[in-house]
Amino acid sequence: MSTTCICKVCGAAEDTWDHALLHCTMSKCVWALMDNDLAELIATTNIKDPKDWLFYMLDVLKPGDRTKLLVSCWAIWRARRRVLHDEFYESPLTRMHFIKSYLADMDLINIPLCLQDKKHLTYPKVPVWMPPPEDCVKINVDAAISRWGNKGAVGAVCHTVSGEFVAASAMVWEGLSDSATLEALGCNEGLAIAMGCNMSEVCIASDCLEVIRSISKKPRCQYLAVLNDIEARRKHFAKVEFRHENQACNFDAHNLAKFASTLQEGCYLWFSNPPCNMNRNVNVDSNK
C-alpha cells in the first residue's frame, strides 16, 4: 500500500480516481487518441463522485461509446498497475491498439447466431496502403491539433514501393493550430525525410486536397512561405509527385500525427524501426 497521495506516474499532488483515469498525463495521452466527441465530453465533465460520474456518462453516451468508455478505463487502470507494480511502461499507441483489438473481439462475439451465415455478414474493410509509382518511395503525411487546441503536429511515414518501412518523423509546434498550414508543413516534412534518406524519386501523399492543389498553383494564402519552401526543396529531387488520398489510406501518418499532438514541442525521428505499434510492413493494395 502507498503511504503517500502523490501520483507516482506523473507526480501530481493527489492521486484520486479521476486523476488516475482521466487527468494523469498517462491517461490524457490515451483519451487524446479517442474520437473527438468522446474525448471532449470526458475533458469537460467535472463530477467528483465516481458512481455519479459513471451513471452520467452511461446516460449521455451512445451504446457503442459506453462500451468504449468502460474498456478504455479498464485498460488505463491495467496499464497504471503495471507501471506501479512491475515498472513496465507502454506507449499510448500500444494501449490504444489493445483497446481497439479488445473492442473488435467483442463485436465479433456479439454477432447474432442468425447472421452467422457468411452471405449475410459484412466485414469491415482493412485499411490498405496505395503503392507509389515504380522506383519511388512513398511518404504519407498528415497533421493533427491537440485536444486543447494549443499545439499542432505533423507525422510523416516513408515506405518503399513494396510497403517496407524506411523512416518516420513527427514535428510538434506550440501555439500553431491552423490545419491547412499544418498540412502544408507535413508535406514539407515529407520532403525533409526524403532528403535525409538520400532519396531521388519521391511520392508524397496527403488527405488534404486543398494543400495538394495549392502546391501546384501557389495561391496567396497564409502558408505561402511553406509552399515556397516546398518548391525550393523539390528541386533537389529527380522526381516528386504530390498525391491526394483519403484518410483510410493514410492511417499510419494520421495515427502518428495524432499521437505526436500529445508530445512536447520538438522533432521526433525513427529510422529502421517504426514507432511503437506501427507495423514494419503495410497492407499494400494489390489492385494498384
PDB file of C-alpha atoms in Angstrom:
ATOM      1  CA  MET A   1       0.000   0.000   0.000  1.00  0.00           C
ATOM      2  CA  SER A   2       1.206   3.506  -0.803  1.00  0.00           C
ATOM      3  CA  THR A   3       1.966   5.798   2.123  1.00  0.00           C
ATOM      4  CA  THR A   4       1.557   8.998   0.094  1.00  0.00           C
ATOM      5  CA  CYS A   5      -1.212  10.531  -2.013  1.00  0.00           C
ATOM      6  CA  ILE A   6       1.199  11.729  -4.704  1.00  0.00           C
ATOM      7  CA  CYS A   7       0.734  10.200  -8.157  1.00  0.00           C
ATOM      8  CA  LYS A   8       3.776   8.011  -8.784  1.00  0.00           C
ATOM      9  CA  VAL A   9       3.238   8.182 -12.543  1.00  0.00           C
ATOM     10  CA  CYS A  10       3.184  11.932 -13.210  1.00  0.00           C
ATOM     11  CA  GLY A  11       3.983  13.440  -9.788  1.00  0.00           C
ATOM     12  CA  ALA A  12       0.630  15.188  -9.261  1.00  0.00           C
ATOM     13  CA  ALA A  13      -0.130  16.214  -5.679  1.00  0.00           C
ATOM     14  CA  GLU A  14      -3.201  13.988  -5.295  1.00  0.00           C
ATOM     15  CA  ASP A  15      -3.811  10.624  -6.941  1.00  0.00           C
ATOM     16  CA  THR A  16      -7.629  10.382  -6.921  1.00  0.00           C
ATOM     17  CA  TRP A  17      -9.779   8.053  -9.030  1.00  0.00           C
ATOM     18  CA  ASP A  18     -10.498  10.765 -11.610  1.00  0.00           C
ATOM     19  CA  HIS A  19      -6.856  11.797 -11.766  1.00  0.00           C
ATOM     20  CA  ALA A  20      -5.785   8.192 -12.366  1.00  0.00           C
ATOM     21  CA  LEU A  21      -8.351   7.506 -15.098  1.00  0.00           C
ATOM     22  CA  LEU A  22      -8.873  10.917 -16.696  1.00  0.00           C
ATOM     23  CA  HIS A  23      -6.331  13.602 -15.836  1.00  0.00           C
ATOM     24  CA  CYS A  24      -2.962  11.905 -15.330  1.00  0.00           C
ATOM     25  CA  THR A  25      -0.529  12.525 -18.190  1.00  0.00           C
ATOM     26  CA  MET A  26      -0.563   8.810 -18.910  1.00  0.00           C
ATOM     27  CA  SER A  27      -4.381   8.828 -19.191  1.00  0.00           C
ATOM     28  CA  LYS A  28      -4.622  12.052 -21.209  1.00  0.00           C
ATOM     29  CA  CYS A  29      -2.397  10.588 -23.919  1.00  0.00           C
ATOM     30  CA  VAL A  30      -4.886   7.742 -24.390  1.00  0.00           C
ATOM     31  CA  TRP A  31      -8.000   9.944 -24.380  1.00  0.00           C
ATOM     32  CA  ALA A  32      -6.308  12.239 -26.931  1.00  0.00           C
ATOM     33  CA  LEU A  33      -6.352   9.335 -29.397  1.00  0.00           C
ATOM     34  CA  MET A  34     -10.101   8.762 -28.952  1.00  0.00           C
ATOM     35  CA  ASP A  35     -12.944  10.115 -31.073  1.00  0.00           C
ATOM     36  CA  ASN A  36     -13.329  13.872 -30.684  1.00  0.00           C
ATOM     37  CA  ASP A  37     -16.847  13.774 -29.198  1.00  0.00           C
ATOM     38  CA  LEU A  38     -15.974  11.222 -26.511  1.00  0.00           C
ATOM     39  CA  ALA A  39     -12.686  12.896 -25.590  1.00  0.00           C
ATOM     40  CA  GLU A  40     -14.327  16.333 -25.369  1.00  0.00           C
ATOM     41  CA  LEU A  41     -17.110  15.003 -23.130  1.00  0.00           C
ATOM     42  CA  ILE A  42     -14.550  13.433 -20.784  1.00  0.00           C
ATOM     43  CA  ALA A  43     -12.480  16.623 -20.674  1.00  0.00           C
ATOM     44  CA  THR A  44     -15.466  18.878 -19.895  1.00  0.00           C
ATOM     45  CA  THR A  45     -17.343  16.692 -17.392  1.00  0.00           C
ATOM     46  CA  ASN A  46     -16.446  17.572 -13.802  1.00  0.00           C
ATOM     47  CA  ILE A  47     -18.212  15.149 -11.440  1.00  0.00           C
ATOM     48  CA  LYS A  48     -16.201  14.096  -8.393  1.00  0.00           C
ATOM     49  CA  ASP A  49     -18.275  11.149  -7.185  1.00  0.00           C
ATOM     50  CA  PRO A  50     -17.251   8.084  -9.249  1.00  0.00           C
ATOM     51  CA  LYS A  51     -20.709   6.495  -9.173  1.00  0.00           C
ATOM     52  CA  ASP A  52     -22.431   9.721 -10.264  1.00  0.00           C
ATOM     53  CA  TRP A  53     -19.807  10.241 -12.973  1.00  0.00           C
ATOM     54  CA  LEU A  54     -20.288   6.733 -14.350  1.00  0.00           C
ATOM     55  CA  PHE A  55     -24.101   6.938 -14.316  1.00  0.00           C
ATOM     56  CA  TYR A  56     -23.972  10.324 -16.046  1.00  0.00           C
ATOM     57  CA  MET A  57     -21.611   9.092 -18.774  1.00  0.00           C
ATOM     58  CA  LEU A  58     -23.669   5.961 -19.389  1.00  0.00           C
ATOM     59  CA  ASP A  59     -26.785   8.119 -19.643  1.00  0.00           C
ATOM     60  CA  VAL A  60     -25.457  10.596 -22.237  1.00  0.00           C
ATOM     61  CA  LEU A  61     -23.318   8.263 -24.367  1.00  0.00           C
ATOM     62  CA  LYS A  62     -24.457   6.062 -27.228  1.00  0.00           C
ATOM     63  CA  PRO A  63     -24.285   2.278 -26.602  1.00  0.00           C
ATOM     64  CA  GLY A  64     -21.090   1.848 -28.619  1.00  0.00           C
ATOM     65  CA  ASP A  65     -19.369   4.719 -26.816  1.00  0.00           C
ATOM     66  CA  ARG A  66     -20.435   3.328 -23.427  1.00  0.00           C
ATOM     67  CA  THR A  67     -18.544   0.129 -24.151  1.00  0.00           C
ATOM     68  CA  LYS A  68     -15.555   2.077 -25.440  1.00  0.00           C
ATOM     69  CA  LEU A  69     -15.501   4.213 -22.282  1.00  0.00           C
ATOM     70  CA  LEU A  70     -15.578   1.225 -19.918  1.00  0.00           C
ATOM     71  CA  VAL A  71     -12.969  -0.767 -21.830  1.00  0.00           C
ATOM     72  CA  SER A  72     -10.701   2.293 -22.052  1.00  0.00           C
ATOM     73  CA  CYS A  73     -10.937   2.987 -18.315  1.00  0.00           C
ATOM     74  CA  TRP A  74     -10.134  -0.648 -17.596  1.00  0.00           C
ATOM     75  CA  ALA A  75      -7.158  -0.586 -19.995  1.00  0.00           C
ATOM     76  CA  ILE A  76      -5.806   2.623 -18.437  1.00  0.00           C
ATOM     77  CA  TRP A  77      -6.169   1.212 -14.920  1.00  0.00           C
ATOM     78  CA  ARG A  78      -4.452  -2.003 -16.024  1.00  0.00           C
ATOM     79  CA  ALA A  79      -1.570  -0.046 -17.569  1.00  0.00           C
ATOM     80  CA  ARG A  80      -1.163   2.032 -14.388  1.00  0.00           C
ATOM     81  CA  ARG A  81      -0.987  -1.119 -12.254  1.00  0.00           C
ATOM     82  CA  ARG A  82       1.794  -2.434 -14.484  1.00  0.00           C
ATOM     83  CA  VAL A  83       3.724   0.820 -14.087  1.00  0.00           C
ATOM     84  CA  LEU A  84       3.296   0.958 -10.303  1.00  0.00           C
ATOM     85  CA  HIS A  85       3.869  -2.716  -9.514  1.00  0.00           C
ATOM     86  CA  ASP A  86       6.023  -4.028 -12.375  1.00  0.00           C
ATOM     87  CA  GLU A  87       7.695  -0.794 -13.581  1.00  0.00           C
ATOM     88  CA  PHE A  88       6.545  -1.733 -17.078  1.00  0.00           C
ATOM     89  CA  TYR A  89       5.805   1.219 -19.351  1.00  0.00           C
ATOM     90  CA  GLU A  90       3.977   1.052 -22.667  1.00  0.00           C
ATOM     91  CA  SER A  91       3.237   3.782 -25.189  1.00  0.00           C
ATOM     92  CA  PRO A  92      -0.232   5.355 -25.593  1.00  0.00           C
ATOM     93  CA  LEU A  93      -0.359   3.897 -29.113  1.00  0.00           C
ATOM     94  CA  THR A  94       0.155   0.422 -27.679  1.00  0.00           C
ATOM     95  CA  ARG A  95      -2.665   0.935 -25.168  1.00  0.00           C
ATOM     96  CA  MET A  96      -4.906   2.287 -27.921  1.00  0.00           C
ATOM     97  CA  HIS A  97      -4.168  -0.749 -30.081  1.00  0.00           C
ATOM     98  CA  PHE A  98      -5.103  -3.019 -27.152  1.00  0.00           C
ATOM     99  CA  ILE A  99      -8.401  -1.144 -26.676  1.00  0.00           C
ATOM    100  CA  LYS A 100      -9.312  -1.338 -30.377  1.00  0.00           C
ATOM    101  CA  SER A 101      -8.420  -5.032 -30.570  1.00  0.00           C
ATOM    102  CA  TYR A 102     -10.481  -5.824 -27.474  1.00  0.00           C
ATOM    103  CA  LEU A 103     -13.489  -3.908 -28.832  1.00  0.00           C
ATOM    104  CA  ALA A 104     -13.155  -5.685 -32.192  1.00  0.00           C
ATOM    105  CA  ASP A 105     -13.168  -9.059 -30.426  1.00  0.00           C
ATOM    106  CA  MET A 106     -16.292  -8.042 -28.501  1.00  0.00           C
ATOM    107  CA  ASP A 107     -18.038  -7.028 -31.730  1.00  0.00           C
ATOM    108  CA  LEU A 108     -17.168 -10.391 -33.275  1.00  0.00           C
ATOM    109  CA  ILE A 109     -18.525 -12.299 -30.274  1.00  0.00           C
ATOM    110  CA  ASN A 110     -21.755 -10.281 -30.304  1.00  0.00           C
ATOM    111  CA  ILE A 111     -22.717 -11.186 -33.892  1.00  0.00           C
ATOM    112  CA  PRO A 112     -26.197 -12.791 -33.631  1.00  0.00           C
ATOM    113  CA  LEU A 113     -26.327 -16.502 -34.404  1.00  0.00           C
ATOM    114  CA  CYS A 114     -28.910 -15.879 -37.099  1.00  0.00           C
ATOM    115  CA  LEU A 115     -26.299 -13.883 -39.012  1.00  0.00           C
ATOM    116  CA  GLN A 116     -23.515 -16.439 -38.822  1.00  0.00           C
ATOM    117  CA  ASP A 117     -24.142 -17.469 -42.429  1.00  0.00           C
ATOM    118  CA  LYS A 118     -21.314 -15.800 -44.373  1.00  0.00           C
ATOM    119  CA  LYS A 119     -23.608 -14.483 -47.092  1.00  0.00           C
ATOM    120  CA  HIS A 120     -25.336 -12.241 -44.519  1.00  0.00           C
ATOM    121  CA  LEU A 121     -22.150 -10.884 -42.966  1.00  0.00           C
ATOM    122  CA  THR A 122     -20.425  -7.679 -43.975  1.00  0.00           C
ATOM    123  CA  TYR A 123     -16.815  -7.394 -42.905  1.00  0.00           C
ATOM    124  CA  PRO A 124     -15.084  -4.059 -42.279  1.00  0.00           C
ATOM    125  CA  LYS A 125     -12.579  -3.118 -44.941  1.00  0.00           C
ATOM    126  CA  VAL A 126      -8.958  -3.468 -43.890  1.00  0.00           C
ATOM    127  CA  PRO A 127      -7.090  -0.180 -44.474  1.00  0.00           C
ATOM    128  CA  VAL A 128      -4.826  -0.554 -47.486  1.00  0.00           C
ATOM    129  CA  TRP A 129      -1.768   1.434 -48.494  1.00  0.00           C
ATOM    130  CA  MET A 130      -1.590   2.729 -52.060  1.00  0.00           C
ATOM    131  CA  PRO A 131       1.832   1.973 -53.588  1.00  0.00           C
ATOM    132  CA  PRO A 132       3.782   4.740 -55.356  1.00  0.00           C
ATOM    133  CA  PRO A 133       4.992   4.659 -58.970  1.00  0.00           C
ATOM    134  CA  GLU A 134       7.835   2.235 -59.683  1.00  0.00           C
ATOM    135  CA  ASP A 135      11.274   3.340 -58.387  1.00  0.00           C
ATOM    136  CA  CYS A 136       9.708   5.875 -55.977  1.00  0.00           C
ATOM    137  CA  VAL A 137       9.481   5.849 -52.216  1.00  0.00           C
ATOM    138  CA  LYS A 138       6.109   6.758 -50.720  1.00  0.00           C
ATOM    139  CA  ILE A 139       5.810   9.244 -47.852  1.00  0.00           C
ATOM    140  CA  ASN A 140       2.383   9.596 -46.239  1.00  0.00           C
ATOM    141  CA  VAL A 141       1.885  12.813 -44.284  1.00  0.00           C
ATOM    142  CA  ASP A 142      -0.863  14.121 -42.034  1.00  0.00           C
ATOM    143  CA  ALA A 143      -1.489  16.799 -39.410  1.00  0.00           C
ATOM    144  CA  ALA A 144      -3.331  16.948 -36.097  1.00  0.00           C
ATOM    145  CA  ILE A 145      -4.229  19.526 -33.472  1.00  0.00           C
ATOM    146  CA  SER A 146      -4.019  18.735 -29.767  1.00  0.00           C
ATOM    147  CA  ARG A 147      -7.218  18.142 -27.830  1.00  0.00           C
ATOM    148  CA  TRP A 148      -6.978  21.555 -26.164  1.00  0.00           C
ATOM    149  CA  GLY A 149      -6.010  23.383 -29.362  1.00  0.00           C
ATOM    150  CA  ASN A 150      -2.712  24.690 -28.026  1.00  0.00           C
ATOM    151  CA  LYS A 151      -0.399  22.574 -30.190  1.00  0.00           C
ATOM    152  CA  GLY A 152      -0.145  21.406 -33.761  1.00  0.00           C
ATOM    153  CA  ALA A 153       1.683  18.334 -35.015  1.00  0.00           C
ATOM    154  CA  VAL A 154       2.529  16.585 -38.263  1.00  0.00           C
ATOM    155  CA  GLY A 155       3.519  12.994 -38.951  1.00  0.00           C
ATOM    156  CA  ALA A 156       5.381  11.644 -41.972  1.00  0.00           C
ATOM    157  CA  VAL A 157       5.977   7.946 -42.687  1.00  0.00           C
ATOM    158  CA  CYS A 158       8.214   6.660 -45.502  1.00  0.00           C
ATOM    159  CA  HIS A 159       7.863   3.225 -47.169  1.00  0.00           C
ATOM    160  CA  THR A 160       9.440   1.546 -50.160  1.00  0.00           C
ATOM    161  CA  VAL A 161       7.348   0.644 -53.201  1.00  0.00           C
ATOM    162  CA  SER A 162       6.767  -2.806 -51.670  1.00  0.00           C
ATOM    163  CA  GLY A 163       5.466  -1.291 -48.411  1.00  0.00           C
ATOM    164  CA  GLU A 164       8.548  -1.811 -46.229  1.00  0.00           C
ATOM    165  CA  PHE A 165       9.159   0.799 -43.519  1.00  0.00           C
ATOM    166  CA  VAL A 166      12.091   3.189 -44.111  1.00  0.00           C
ATOM    167  CA  ALA A 167      11.723   6.118 -41.710  1.00  0.00           C
ATOM    168  CA  ALA A 168       9.222   8.319 -39.877  1.00  0.00           C
ATOM    169  CA  SER A 169       9.231  11.732 -38.281  1.00  0.00           C
ATOM    170  CA  ALA A 170       6.931  13.942 -36.248  1.00  0.00           C
ATOM    171  CA  MET A 171       7.084  17.684 -35.604  1.00  0.00           C
ATOM    172  CA  VAL A 172       5.229  19.486 -32.811  1.00  0.00           C
ATOM    173  CA  TRP A 173       4.684  23.251 -32.512  1.00  0.00           C
ATOM    174  CA  GLU A 174       3.266  25.175 -29.562  1.00  0.00           C
ATOM    175  CA  GLY A 175       0.552  27.688 -30.484  1.00  0.00           C
ATOM    176  CA  LEU A 176       0.096  26.517 -34.089  1.00  0.00           C
ATOM    177  CA  SER A 177      -3.437  25.306 -34.753  1.00  0.00           C
ATOM    178  CA  ASP A 178      -4.239  26.209 -38.378  1.00  0.00           C
ATOM    179  CA  SER A 179      -4.992  22.904 -40.073  1.00  0.00           C
ATOM    180  CA  ALA A 180      -4.093  23.939 -43.636  1.00  0.00           C
ATOM    181  CA  THR A 181      -0.737  25.366 -42.530  1.00  0.00           C
ATOM    182  CA  LEU A 182      -0.006  22.170 -40.626  1.00  0.00           C
ATOM    183  CA  GLU A 183      -0.912  20.015 -43.633  1.00  0.00           C
ATOM    184  CA  ALA A 184       1.491  22.061 -45.779  1.00  0.00           C
ATOM    185  CA  LEU A 185       4.199  21.699 -43.129  1.00  0.00           C
ATOM    186  CA  GLY A 186       3.560  17.954 -43.233  1.00  0.00           C
ATOM    187  CA  CYS A 187       4.289  17.874 -46.977  1.00  0.00           C
ATOM    188  CA  ASN A 188       7.443  19.897 -46.369  1.00  0.00           C
ATOM    189  CA  GLU A 189       8.492  17.472 -43.624  1.00  0.00           C
ATOM    190  CA  GLY A 190       7.934  14.595 -46.043  1.00  0.00           C
ATOM    191  CA  LEU A 191      10.478  16.124 -48.416  1.00  0.00           C
ATOM    192  CA  ALA A 192      12.861  16.656 -45.487  1.00  0.00           C
ATOM    193  CA  ILE A 193      12.738  12.930 -44.659  1.00  0.00           C
ATOM    194  CA  ALA A 194      13.395  12.044 -48.295  1.00  0.00           C
ATOM    195  CA  MET A 195      16.414  14.356 -48.366  1.00  0.00           C
ATOM    196  CA  GLY A 196      17.711  12.874 -45.114  1.00  0.00           C
ATOM    197  CA  CYS A 197      17.427   9.363 -46.576  1.00  0.00           C
ATOM    198  CA  ASN A 198      19.087  10.410 -49.878  1.00  0.00           C
ATOM    199  CA  MET A 199      16.038   9.538 -51.969  1.00  0.00           C
ATOM    200  CA  SER A 200      15.835  10.904 -55.518  1.00  0.00           C
ATOM    201  CA  GLU A 201      12.297   9.914 -56.580  1.00  0.00           C
ATOM    202  CA  VAL A 202       9.506  10.583 -54.103  1.00  0.00           C
ATOM    203  CA  CYS A 203       5.713  10.365 -53.892  1.00  0.00           C
ATOM    204  CA  ILE A 204       4.149  12.497 -51.124  1.00  0.00           C
ATOM    205  CA  ALA A 205       0.560  11.579 -50.170  1.00  0.00           C
ATOM    206  CA  SER A 206      -1.790  13.731 -48.074  1.00  0.00           C
ATOM    207  CA  ASP A 207      -5.519  13.603 -47.338  1.00  0.00           C
ATOM    208  CA  CYS A 208      -5.780  17.424 -47.617  1.00  0.00           C
ATOM    209  CA  LEU A 209      -6.878  18.219 -51.180  1.00  0.00           C
ATOM    210  CA  GLU A 210      -6.610  21.987 -50.600  1.00  0.00           C
ATOM    211  CA  VAL A 211      -2.886  21.811 -49.874  1.00  0.00           C
ATOM    212  CA  ILE A 212      -2.156  19.364 -52.717  1.00  0.00           C
ATOM    213  CA  ARG A 213      -3.794  21.800 -55.148  1.00  0.00           C
ATOM    214  CA  SER A 214      -2.052  24.800 -53.570  1.00  0.00           C
ATOM    215  CA  ILE A 215       1.385  23.207 -54.035  1.00  0.00           C
ATOM    216  CA  SER A 216       0.930  23.313 -57.818  1.00  0.00           C
ATOM    217  CA  LYS A 217      -0.962  26.619 -58.063  1.00  0.00           C
ATOM    218  CA  LYS A 218       0.743  28.514 -55.183  1.00  0.00           C
ATOM    219  CA  PRO A 219      -2.169  30.900 -54.425  1.00  0.00           C
ATOM    220  CA  ARG A 220      -1.838  33.772 -51.969  1.00  0.00           C
ATOM    221  CA  CYS A 221      -2.547  32.180 -48.591  1.00  0.00           C
ATOM    222  CA  GLN A 222      -1.298  32.274 -45.020  1.00  0.00           C
ATOM    223  CA  TYR A 223       1.001  29.306 -45.600  1.00  0.00           C
ATOM    224  CA  LEU A 224       2.579  30.684 -48.808  1.00  0.00           C
ATOM    225  CA  ALA A 225       6.021  30.703 -47.149  1.00  0.00           C
ATOM    226  CA  VAL A 226       5.694  26.946 -46.570  1.00  0.00           C
ATOM    227  CA  LEU A 227       4.713  26.432 -50.223  1.00  0.00           C
ATOM    228  CA  ASN A 228       7.839  28.342 -51.256  1.00  0.00           C
ATOM    229  CA  ASP A 229       9.964  26.073 -49.047  1.00  0.00           C
ATOM    230  CA  ILE A 230       8.364  23.034 -50.693  1.00  0.00           C
ATOM    231  CA  GLU A 231       9.111  24.442 -54.150  1.00  0.00           C
ATOM    232  CA  ALA A 232      12.748  25.070 -53.197  1.00  0.00           C
ATOM    233  CA  ARG A 233      13.182  21.581 -51.745  1.00  0.00           C
ATOM    234  CA  ARG A 234      11.598  19.708 -54.630  1.00  0.00           C
ATOM    235  CA  LYS A 235      14.359  20.999 -56.936  1.00  0.00           C
ATOM    236  CA  HIS A 236      16.787  18.668 -55.148  1.00  0.00           C
ATOM    237  CA  PHE A 237      14.930  15.592 -56.445  1.00  0.00           C
ATOM    238  CA  ALA A 238      14.832  13.904 -59.827  1.00  0.00           C
ATOM    239  CA  LYS A 239      11.091  13.331 -59.424  1.00  0.00           C
ATOM    240  CA  VAL A 240       8.487  14.488 -56.885  1.00  0.00           C
ATOM    241  CA  GLU A 241       4.788  13.628 -57.088  1.00  0.00           C
ATOM    242  CA  PHE A 242       2.200  15.068 -54.694  1.00  0.00           C
ATOM    243  CA  ARG A 243      -0.883  12.890 -54.423  1.00  0.00           C
ATOM    244  CA  HIS A 244      -4.243  13.260 -52.663  1.00  0.00           C
ATOM    245  CA  GLU A 245      -5.539  10.142 -50.889  1.00  0.00           C
ATOM    246  CA  ASN A 246      -8.410   9.622 -48.482  1.00  0.00           C
ATOM    247  CA  GLN A 247      -7.715   9.153 -44.782  1.00  0.00           C
ATOM    248  CA  ALA A 248      -8.382   5.408 -44.933  1.00  0.00           C
ATOM    249  CA  CYS A 249      -5.179   5.030 -46.985  1.00  0.00           C
ATOM    250  CA  ASN A 250      -3.269   7.460 -44.770  1.00  0.00           C
ATOM    251  CA  PHE A 251      -3.694   5.585 -41.488  1.00  0.00           C
ATOM    252  CA  ASP A 252      -0.074   5.412 -40.269  1.00  0.00           C
ATOM    253  CA  ALA A 253       0.606   9.126 -40.789  1.00  0.00           C
ATOM    254  CA  HIS A 254      -2.768  10.016 -39.266  1.00  0.00           C
ATOM    255  CA  ASN A 255      -2.137   7.961 -36.127  1.00  0.00           C
ATOM    256  CA  LEU A 256       1.419   9.268 -35.797  1.00  0.00           C
ATOM    257  CA  ALA A 257       0.304  12.915 -36.075  1.00  0.00           C
ATOM    258  CA  LYS A 258      -2.481  12.396 -33.544  1.00  0.00           C
ATOM    259  CA  PHE A 259      -0.058  10.742 -31.126  1.00  0.00           C
ATOM    260  CA  ALA A 260       2.549  13.484 -31.671  1.00  0.00           C
ATOM    261  CA  SER A 261      -0.014  16.137 -30.689  1.00  0.00           C
ATOM    262  CA  THR A 262       0.245  14.790 -27.121  1.00  0.00           C
ATOM    263  CA  LEU A 263       4.033  15.278 -27.017  1.00  0.00           C
ATOM    264  CA  GLN A 264       6.163  18.297 -26.165  1.00  0.00           C
ATOM    265  CA  GLU A 265       7.270  20.748 -28.848  1.00  0.00           C
ATOM    266  CA  GLY A 266      10.132  19.415 -30.936  1.00  0.00           C
ATOM    267  CA  CYS A 267      11.205  16.964 -33.628  1.00  0.00           C
ATOM    268  CA  TYR A 268      10.972  13.168 -33.308  1.00  0.00           C
ATOM    269  CA  LEU A 269      12.669  10.732 -35.696  1.00  0.00           C
ATOM    270  CA  TRP A 270      12.542   6.971 -36.278  1.00  0.00           C
ATOM    271  CA  PHE A 271      14.920   5.142 -38.620  1.00  0.00           C
ATOM    272  CA  SER A 272      14.901   1.394 -39.373  1.00  0.00           C
ATOM    273  CA  ASN A 273      12.479   0.648 -36.513  1.00  0.00           C
ATOM    274  CA  PRO A 274       8.970   2.170 -36.767  1.00  0.00           C
ATOM    275  CA  PRO A 275       7.240   3.963 -33.857  1.00  0.00           C
ATOM    276  CA  CYS A 276       5.528   1.762 -31.277  1.00  0.00           C
ATOM    277  CA  ASN A 277       2.515  -0.132 -32.607  1.00  0.00           C
ATOM    278  CA  MET A 278       3.250   0.744 -36.257  1.00  0.00           C
ATOM    279  CA  ASN A 279       3.741  -2.277 -38.485  1.00  0.00           C
ATOM    280  CA  ARG A 280       7.055  -2.637 -40.291  1.00  0.00           C
ATOM    281  CA  ASN A 281       5.210  -3.597 -43.491  1.00  0.00           C
ATOM    282  CA  VAL A 282       1.898  -2.095 -44.616  1.00  0.00           C
ATOM    283  CA  ASN A 283      -1.036  -3.866 -46.259  1.00  0.00           C
ATOM    284  CA  VAL A 284      -0.474  -2.970 -49.928  1.00  0.00           C
ATOM    285  CA  ASP A 285      -3.470  -2.553 -52.241  1.00  0.00           C
ATOM    286  CA  SER A 286      -2.974  -5.336 -54.799  1.00  0.00           C
ATOM    287  CA  ASN A 287      -5.345  -3.654 -57.265  1.00  0.00           C
ATOM    288  CA  LYS A 288      -2.952  -0.792 -57.866  1.00  0.00           C
TER     289      LYS A 288
END
